[in-house]
Amino acid sequence: MIVEDYRRITCGGDPFNYLIGSLKGLYFDTDSNVEVKLILDSNRFNYDIEKFIKILDYTGFNLIEYKKNEDIELRIRKI
């Protein structure tokens, strides 16, 4: 499993665009059978599960698991 921790990122622009760009890059760096765990700051990436599903679908990933506490954890796999 690959772990991508985006809790401490500093992006000058919109976090939404940062996430889209990061996932597009991750798509080319992973194989279909590899799970990826994304850890996100729930304040910076304050989206509901439906928004994450749309983002993941757009970037070529399936959502396996969603957890939201202080942080957001997404387990995803390439389509």
GROMACS .gro file of C-alpha atoms in nm:
model
   79
    1MET     CA    1   0.000   0.000   0.000
    2ILE     CA    2   0.120   0.346  -0.090
    3VAL     CA    3   0.057   0.618   0.170
    4GLU     CA    4   0.021   0.979   0.053
    5ASP     CA    5   0.004   1.230   0.338
    6TYR     CA    6  -0.137   1.566   0.226
    7ARG     CA    7  -0.206   1.706   0.574
    8ARG     CA    8   0.085   1.951   0.579
    9ILE     CA    9   0.082   2.070   0.220
   10THR     CA   10   0.116   2.436   0.142
   11CYS     CA   11  -0.045   2.513  -0.190
   12GLY     CA   12  -0.069   2.869  -0.308
   13GLY     CA   13  -0.387   2.798  -0.498
   14ASP     CA   14  -0.707   2.610  -0.444
   15PRO     CA   15  -0.680   2.280  -0.249
   16PHE     CA   16  -0.933   2.128  -0.491
   17ASN     CA   17  -0.702   2.185  -0.788
   18TYR     CA   18  -0.404   2.060  -0.586
   19LEU     CA   19  -0.586   1.736  -0.509
   20ILE     CA   20  -0.693   1.685  -0.872
   21GLY     CA   21  -0.336   1.742  -0.994
   22SER     CA   22  -0.187   1.513  -0.731
   23LEU     CA   23  -0.430   1.233  -0.811
   24LYS     CA   24  -0.366   1.265  -1.185
   25GLY     CA   25   0.006   1.226  -1.118
   26LEU     CA   26  -0.056   0.937  -0.881
   27TYR     CA   27  -0.261   0.763  -1.150
   28PHE     CA   28   0.050   0.725  -1.367
   29ASP     CA   29   0.268   0.614  -1.073
   30THR     CA   30   0.049   0.324  -0.956
   31ASP     CA   31  -0.060  -0.014  -1.087
   32SER     CA   32  -0.422  -0.129  -1.088
   33ASN     CA   33  -0.378  -0.377  -0.803
   34VAL     CA   34  -0.210  -0.132  -0.563
   35GLU     CA   35  -0.411   0.039  -0.290
   36VAL     CA   36  -0.333   0.397  -0.198
   37LYS     CA   37  -0.412   0.557   0.135
   38LEU     CA   38  -0.460   0.933   0.120
   39ILE     CA   39  -0.446   1.129   0.444
   40LEU     CA   40  -0.596   1.476   0.416
   41ASP     CA   41  -0.645   1.769   0.651
   42SER     CA   42  -1.021   1.786   0.713
   43ASN     CA   43  -1.009   2.167   0.742
   44ARG     CA   44  -0.831   2.222   0.412
   45PHE     CA   45  -1.015   1.946   0.220
   46ASN     CA   46  -1.358   1.993   0.374
   47TYR     CA   47  -1.559   1.796   0.116
   48ASP     CA   48  -1.833   1.542   0.168
   49ILE     CA   49  -1.798   1.182   0.051
   50GLU     CA   50  -1.995   1.248  -0.269
   51LYS     CA   51  -1.746   1.517  -0.373
   52PHE     CA   52  -1.453   1.283  -0.309
   53ILE     CA   53  -1.621   1.010  -0.516
   54LYS     CA   54  -1.663   1.254  -0.807
   55ILE     CA   55  -1.299   1.367  -0.780
   56LEU     CA   56  -1.176   1.008  -0.767
   57ASP     CA   57  -1.392   0.903  -1.060
   58TYR     CA   58  -1.264   1.197  -1.265
   59THR     CA   59  -0.901   1.105  -1.191
   60GLY     CA   60  -0.942   0.730  -1.251
   61PHE     CA   61  -0.973   0.588  -0.899
   62ASN     CA   62  -1.233   0.392  -0.702
   63LEU     CA   63  -1.305   0.465  -0.338
   64ILE     CA   64  -1.256   0.158  -0.117
   65GLU     CA   65  -1.288   0.317   0.227
   66TYR     CA   66  -1.364   0.661   0.370
   67LYS     CA   67  -1.291   0.771   0.728
   68LYS     CA   68  -1.334   1.117   0.871
   69ASN     CA   69  -1.209   1.211   1.216
   70GLU     CA   70  -0.966   1.496   1.276
   71ASP     CA   71  -0.822   1.399   0.939
   72ILE     CA   72  -0.975   1.236   0.634
   73GLU     CA   73  -0.845   0.897   0.523
   74LEU     CA   74  -0.931   0.762   0.181
   75ARG     CA   75  -0.831   0.417   0.062
   76ILE     CA   76  -0.843   0.413  -0.316
   77ARG     CA   77  -0.750   0.189  -0.608
   78LYS     CA   78  -0.690   0.270  -0.973
   79ILE     CA   79  -0.981   0.178  -1.203
   0.00000   0.00000   0.00000
